[in-house]
PDB file of C-alpha atoms and ligand atoms in Angstrom:
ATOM      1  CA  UNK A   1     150.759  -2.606  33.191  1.00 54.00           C
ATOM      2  CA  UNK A   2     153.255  -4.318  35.827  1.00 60.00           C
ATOM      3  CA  UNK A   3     154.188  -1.566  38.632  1.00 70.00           C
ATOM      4  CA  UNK A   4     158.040  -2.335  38.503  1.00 79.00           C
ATOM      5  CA  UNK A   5     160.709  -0.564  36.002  1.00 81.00           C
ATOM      6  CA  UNK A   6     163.904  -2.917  36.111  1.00 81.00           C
ATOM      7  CA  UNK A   7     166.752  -0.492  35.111  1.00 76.00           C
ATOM      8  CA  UNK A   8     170.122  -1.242  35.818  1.00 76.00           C
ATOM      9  CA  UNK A   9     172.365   1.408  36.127  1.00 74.00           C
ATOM     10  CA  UNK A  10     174.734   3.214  33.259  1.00 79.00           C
ATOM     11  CA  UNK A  11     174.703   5.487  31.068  1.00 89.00           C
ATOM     12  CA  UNK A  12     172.073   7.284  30.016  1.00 91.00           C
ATOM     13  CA  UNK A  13     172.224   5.599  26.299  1.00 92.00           C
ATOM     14  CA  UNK A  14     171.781   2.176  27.788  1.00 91.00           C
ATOM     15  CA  UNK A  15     169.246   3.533  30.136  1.00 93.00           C
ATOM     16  CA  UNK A  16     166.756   5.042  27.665  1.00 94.00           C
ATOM     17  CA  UNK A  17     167.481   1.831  26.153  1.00 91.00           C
ATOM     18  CA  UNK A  18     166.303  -0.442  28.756  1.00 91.00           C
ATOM     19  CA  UNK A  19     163.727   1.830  29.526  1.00 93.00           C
ATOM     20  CA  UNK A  20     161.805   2.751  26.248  1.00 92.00           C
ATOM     21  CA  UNK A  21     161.658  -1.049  25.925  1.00 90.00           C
ATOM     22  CA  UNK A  22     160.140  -1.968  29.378  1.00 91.00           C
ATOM     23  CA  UNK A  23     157.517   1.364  28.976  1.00 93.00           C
ATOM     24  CA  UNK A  24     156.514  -0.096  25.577  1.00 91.00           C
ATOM     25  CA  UNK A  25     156.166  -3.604  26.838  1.00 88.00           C
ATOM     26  CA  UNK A  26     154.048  -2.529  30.026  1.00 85.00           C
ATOM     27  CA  UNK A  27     151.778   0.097  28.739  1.00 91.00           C
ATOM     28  CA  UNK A  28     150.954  -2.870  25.647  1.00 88.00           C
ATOM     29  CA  UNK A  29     147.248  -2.154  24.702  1.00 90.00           C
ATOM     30  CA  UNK A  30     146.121   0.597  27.390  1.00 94.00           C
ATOM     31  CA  UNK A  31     144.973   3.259  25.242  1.00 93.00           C
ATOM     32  CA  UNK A  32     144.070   5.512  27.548  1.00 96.00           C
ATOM     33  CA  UNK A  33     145.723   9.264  27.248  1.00 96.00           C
ATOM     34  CA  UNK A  34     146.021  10.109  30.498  1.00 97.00           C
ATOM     35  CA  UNK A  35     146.855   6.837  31.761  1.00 96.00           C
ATOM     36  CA  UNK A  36     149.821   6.420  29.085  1.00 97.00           C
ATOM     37  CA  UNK A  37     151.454   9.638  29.171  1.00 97.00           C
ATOM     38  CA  UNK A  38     151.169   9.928  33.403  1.00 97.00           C
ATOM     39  CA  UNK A  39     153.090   6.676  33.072  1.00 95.00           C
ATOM     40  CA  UNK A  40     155.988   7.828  30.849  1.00 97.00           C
ATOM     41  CA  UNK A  41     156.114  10.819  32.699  1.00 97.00           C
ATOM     42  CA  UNK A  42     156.812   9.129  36.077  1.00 96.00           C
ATOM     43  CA  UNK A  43     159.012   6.394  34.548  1.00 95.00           C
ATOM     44  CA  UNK A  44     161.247   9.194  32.720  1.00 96.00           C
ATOM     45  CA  UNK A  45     161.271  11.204  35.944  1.00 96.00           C
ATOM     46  CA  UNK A  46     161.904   7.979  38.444  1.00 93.00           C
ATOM     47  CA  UNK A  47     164.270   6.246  35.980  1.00 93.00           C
ATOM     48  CA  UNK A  48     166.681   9.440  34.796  1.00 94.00           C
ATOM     49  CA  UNK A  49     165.796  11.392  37.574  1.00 93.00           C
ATOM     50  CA  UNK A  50     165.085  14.752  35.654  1.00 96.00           C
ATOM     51  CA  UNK A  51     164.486  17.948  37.652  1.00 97.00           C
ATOM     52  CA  UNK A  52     160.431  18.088  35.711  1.00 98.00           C
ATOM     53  CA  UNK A  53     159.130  15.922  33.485  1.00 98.00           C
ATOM     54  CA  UNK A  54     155.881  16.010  31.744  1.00 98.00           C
ATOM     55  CA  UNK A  55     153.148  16.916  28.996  1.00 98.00           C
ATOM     56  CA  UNK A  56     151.307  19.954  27.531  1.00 98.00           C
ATOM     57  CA  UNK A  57     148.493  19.055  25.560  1.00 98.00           C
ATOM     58  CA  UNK A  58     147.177  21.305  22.630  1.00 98.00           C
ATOM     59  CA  UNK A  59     143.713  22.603  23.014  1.00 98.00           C
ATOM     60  CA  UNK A  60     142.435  25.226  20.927  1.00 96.00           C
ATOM     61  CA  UNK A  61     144.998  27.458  20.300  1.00 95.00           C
ATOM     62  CA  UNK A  62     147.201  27.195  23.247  1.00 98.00           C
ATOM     63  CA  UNK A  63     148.919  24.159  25.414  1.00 98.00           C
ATOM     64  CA  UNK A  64     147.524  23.127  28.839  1.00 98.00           C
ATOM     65  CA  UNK A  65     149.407  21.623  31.196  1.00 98.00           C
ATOM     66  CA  UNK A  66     148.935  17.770  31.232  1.00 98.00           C
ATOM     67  CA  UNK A  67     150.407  14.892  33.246  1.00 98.00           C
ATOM     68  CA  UNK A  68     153.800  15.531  34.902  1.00 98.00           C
ATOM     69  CA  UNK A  69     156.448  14.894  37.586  1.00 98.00           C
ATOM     70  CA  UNK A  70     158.240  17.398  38.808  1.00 97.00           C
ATOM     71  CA  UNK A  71     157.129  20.889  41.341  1.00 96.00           C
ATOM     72  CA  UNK A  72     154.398  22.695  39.998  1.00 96.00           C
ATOM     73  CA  UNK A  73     154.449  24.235  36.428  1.00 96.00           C
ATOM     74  CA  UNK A  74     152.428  27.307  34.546  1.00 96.00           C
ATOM     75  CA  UNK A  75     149.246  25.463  33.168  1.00 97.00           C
ATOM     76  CA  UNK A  76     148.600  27.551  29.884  1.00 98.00           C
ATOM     77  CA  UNK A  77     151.446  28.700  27.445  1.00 98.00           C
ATOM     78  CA  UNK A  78     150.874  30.301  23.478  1.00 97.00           C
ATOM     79  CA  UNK A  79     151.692  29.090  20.865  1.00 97.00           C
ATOM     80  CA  UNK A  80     154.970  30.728  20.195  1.00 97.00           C
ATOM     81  CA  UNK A  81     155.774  31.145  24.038  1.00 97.00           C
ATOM     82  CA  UNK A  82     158.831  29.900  25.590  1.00 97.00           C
ATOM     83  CA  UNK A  83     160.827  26.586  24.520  1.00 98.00           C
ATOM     84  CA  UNK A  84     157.386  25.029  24.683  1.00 98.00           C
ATOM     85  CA  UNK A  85     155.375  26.864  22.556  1.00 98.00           C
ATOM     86  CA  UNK A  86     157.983  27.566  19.937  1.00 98.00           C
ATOM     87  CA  UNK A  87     158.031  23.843  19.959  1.00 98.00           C
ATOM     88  CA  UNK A  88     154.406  23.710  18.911  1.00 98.00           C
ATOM     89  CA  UNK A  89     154.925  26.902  16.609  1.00 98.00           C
ATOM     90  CA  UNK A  90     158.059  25.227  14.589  1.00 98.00           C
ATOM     91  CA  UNK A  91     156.857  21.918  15.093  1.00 98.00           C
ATOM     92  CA  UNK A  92     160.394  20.574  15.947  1.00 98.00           C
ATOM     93  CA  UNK A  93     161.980  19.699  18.820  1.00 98.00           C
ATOM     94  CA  UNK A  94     164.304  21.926  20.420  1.00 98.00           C
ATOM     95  CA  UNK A  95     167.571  21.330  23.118  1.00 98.00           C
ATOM     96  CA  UNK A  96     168.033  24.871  25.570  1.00 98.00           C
ATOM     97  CA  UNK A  97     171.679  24.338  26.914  1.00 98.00           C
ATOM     98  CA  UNK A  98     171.012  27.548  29.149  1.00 98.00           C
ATOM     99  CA  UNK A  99     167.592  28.702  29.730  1.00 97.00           C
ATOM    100  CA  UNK A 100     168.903  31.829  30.914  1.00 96.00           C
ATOM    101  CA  UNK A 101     170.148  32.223  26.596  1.00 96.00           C
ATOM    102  CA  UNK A 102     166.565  31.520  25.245  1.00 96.00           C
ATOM    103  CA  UNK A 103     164.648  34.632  24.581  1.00 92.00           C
ATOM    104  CA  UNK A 104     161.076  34.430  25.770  1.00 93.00           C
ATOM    105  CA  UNK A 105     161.881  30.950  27.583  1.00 94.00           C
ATOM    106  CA  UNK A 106     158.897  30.913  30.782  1.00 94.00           C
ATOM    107  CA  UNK A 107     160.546  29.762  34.119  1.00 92.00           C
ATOM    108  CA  UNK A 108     158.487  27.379  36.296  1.00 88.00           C
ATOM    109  CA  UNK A 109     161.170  27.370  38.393  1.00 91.00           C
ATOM    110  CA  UNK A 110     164.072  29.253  38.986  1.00 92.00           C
ATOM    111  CA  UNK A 111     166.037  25.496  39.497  1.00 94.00           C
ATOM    112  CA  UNK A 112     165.471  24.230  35.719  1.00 96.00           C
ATOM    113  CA  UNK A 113     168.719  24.838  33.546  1.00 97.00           C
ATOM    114  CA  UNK A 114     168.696  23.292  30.810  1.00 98.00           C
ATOM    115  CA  UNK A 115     165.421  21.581  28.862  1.00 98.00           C
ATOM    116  CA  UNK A 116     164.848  19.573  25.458  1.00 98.00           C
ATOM    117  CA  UNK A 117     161.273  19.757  24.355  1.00 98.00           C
ATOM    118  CA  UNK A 118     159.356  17.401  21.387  1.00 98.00           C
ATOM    119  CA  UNK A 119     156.500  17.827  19.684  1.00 98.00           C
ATOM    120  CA  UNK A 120     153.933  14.660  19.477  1.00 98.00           C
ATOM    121  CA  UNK A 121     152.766  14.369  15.992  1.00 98.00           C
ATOM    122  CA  UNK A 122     149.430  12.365  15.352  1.00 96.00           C
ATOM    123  CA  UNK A 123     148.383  12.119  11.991  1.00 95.00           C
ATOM    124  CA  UNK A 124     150.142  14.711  10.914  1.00 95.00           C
ATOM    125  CA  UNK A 125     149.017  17.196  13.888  1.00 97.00           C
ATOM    126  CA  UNK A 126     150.423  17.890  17.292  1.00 98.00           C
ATOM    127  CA  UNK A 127     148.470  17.443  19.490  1.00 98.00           C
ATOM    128  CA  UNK A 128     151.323  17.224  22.322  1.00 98.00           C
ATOM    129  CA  UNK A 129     154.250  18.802  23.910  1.00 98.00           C
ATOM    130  CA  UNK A 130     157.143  16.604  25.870  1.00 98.00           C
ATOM    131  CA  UNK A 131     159.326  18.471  27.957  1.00 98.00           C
ATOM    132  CA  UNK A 132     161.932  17.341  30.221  1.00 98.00           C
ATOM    133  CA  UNK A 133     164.087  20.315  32.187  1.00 98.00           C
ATOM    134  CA  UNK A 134     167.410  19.173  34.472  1.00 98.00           C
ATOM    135  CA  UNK A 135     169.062  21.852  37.311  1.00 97.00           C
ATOM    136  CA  UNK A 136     172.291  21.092  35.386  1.00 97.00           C
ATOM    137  CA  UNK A 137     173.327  23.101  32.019  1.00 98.00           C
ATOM    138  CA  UNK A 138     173.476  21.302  28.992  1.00 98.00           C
ATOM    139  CA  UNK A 139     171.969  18.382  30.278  1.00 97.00           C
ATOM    140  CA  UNK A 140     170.737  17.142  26.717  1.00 98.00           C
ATOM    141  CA  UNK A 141     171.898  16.337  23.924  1.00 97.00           C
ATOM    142  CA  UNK A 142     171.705  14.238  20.778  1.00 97.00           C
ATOM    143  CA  UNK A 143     171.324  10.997  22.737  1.00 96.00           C
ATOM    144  CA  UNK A 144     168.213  12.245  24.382  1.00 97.00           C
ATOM    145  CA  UNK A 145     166.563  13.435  21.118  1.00 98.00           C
ATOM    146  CA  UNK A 146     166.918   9.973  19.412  1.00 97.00           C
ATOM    147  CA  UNK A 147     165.445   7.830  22.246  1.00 96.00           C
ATOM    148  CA  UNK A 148     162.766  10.264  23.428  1.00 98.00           C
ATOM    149  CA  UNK A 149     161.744  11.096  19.247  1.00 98.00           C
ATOM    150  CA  UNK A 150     161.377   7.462  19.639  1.00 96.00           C
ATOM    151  CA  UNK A 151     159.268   7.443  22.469  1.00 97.00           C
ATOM    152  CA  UNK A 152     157.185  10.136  21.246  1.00 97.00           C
ATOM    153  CA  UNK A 153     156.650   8.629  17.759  1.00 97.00           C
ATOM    154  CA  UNK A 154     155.425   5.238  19.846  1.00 96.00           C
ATOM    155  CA  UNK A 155     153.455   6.816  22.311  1.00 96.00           C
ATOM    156  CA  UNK A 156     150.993   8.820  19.636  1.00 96.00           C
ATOM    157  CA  UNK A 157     149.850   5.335  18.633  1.00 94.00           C
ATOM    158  CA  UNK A 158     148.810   4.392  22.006  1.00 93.00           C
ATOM    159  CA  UNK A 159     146.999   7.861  22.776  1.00 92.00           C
TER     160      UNK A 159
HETATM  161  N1  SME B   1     160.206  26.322  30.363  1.00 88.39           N
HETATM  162  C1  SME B   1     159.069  26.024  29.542  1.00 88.39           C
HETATM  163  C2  SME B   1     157.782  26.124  30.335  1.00 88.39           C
HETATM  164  C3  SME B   1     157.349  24.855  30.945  1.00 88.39           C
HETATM  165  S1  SME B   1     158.185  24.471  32.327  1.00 88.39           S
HETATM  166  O1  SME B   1     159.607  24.390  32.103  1.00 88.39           O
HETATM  167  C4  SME B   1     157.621  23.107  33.043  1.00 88.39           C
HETATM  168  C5  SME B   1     159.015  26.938  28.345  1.00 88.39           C
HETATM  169  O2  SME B   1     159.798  27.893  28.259  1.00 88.39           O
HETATM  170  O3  SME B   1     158.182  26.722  27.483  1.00 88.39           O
END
């Protein structure tokens, strides 16, 4: 994988764009898990500048923190648990426009507003969490749903 992201600035449509093309292109044949999803994690976090970006992996029966950008996060959440694990529970992805609104959501960090969170689906498993969290409300939307459901359908094939 090349160490350079070329993304030229605009809006966050033609961003994702841009960048879920490059982050295909460079990761090409690595297969490694770790490897791959540290990778998207800093290139989400560097490129659109999130306030956390990152992975929870499913082991057993609960999610353990996994690669990520961003301060430092709670490592285990149940299934069920916050935006996360409802994620996992529902397997669906859900968009918090206020934190503050979601019952049961678990603060890292009093900073995080908003969050949109997508379950990785292998074989008809997850086995994955992605969850990006912005300081702003609202912060996500639609737009972010369709690139990153994107991402995350590409990315269980290289994991
Ligand atoms: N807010 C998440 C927990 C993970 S952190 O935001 C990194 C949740 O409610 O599941």
């Amino acid at each position: 994988m090349a160490e350079e992201l070329i993304i030229s600035p605009g809006e966050r449509e033609e961003i994702y764009h841009g960048l879920i093309t490059q982050i295909k292109a460079l990761i090409g044949d690595e297969k490694d898990t770790i490897a791959n999803l540290a990778n998207v994690a800093a290139a989400l976090k560097q490129t659109l500048n999130f306030f956390w970006v990152g992975f929870y992996l499913v082991k057993g029966d609960e999610l353990v923190l996994g690669p990520f950008q961003g301060p430092i996060a709670c490592t285990r959440i149940q299934k069920g648990k916050g935006v996360c694990g409802s994620s996992w529970e529902l397997s669906k992805t859900i968009i918090v426009d206020d934190v503050d609104e979601f019952p049961g959501h678990i603060a890292c960090s009093s900073l995080s507003k908003s969050e949109i969170v997508l379950p990785l689906i292998k074989d008809g498993a997850i086995v994955a969490i992605l969850d990006l969290d912005s300081d702003k409300i609202a912060d996500f939307n639609a737009v972010d749903q369709k690139y990153l459901s994107n991402l995350c359908e590409w990315l269980v094939t290289v994991i």
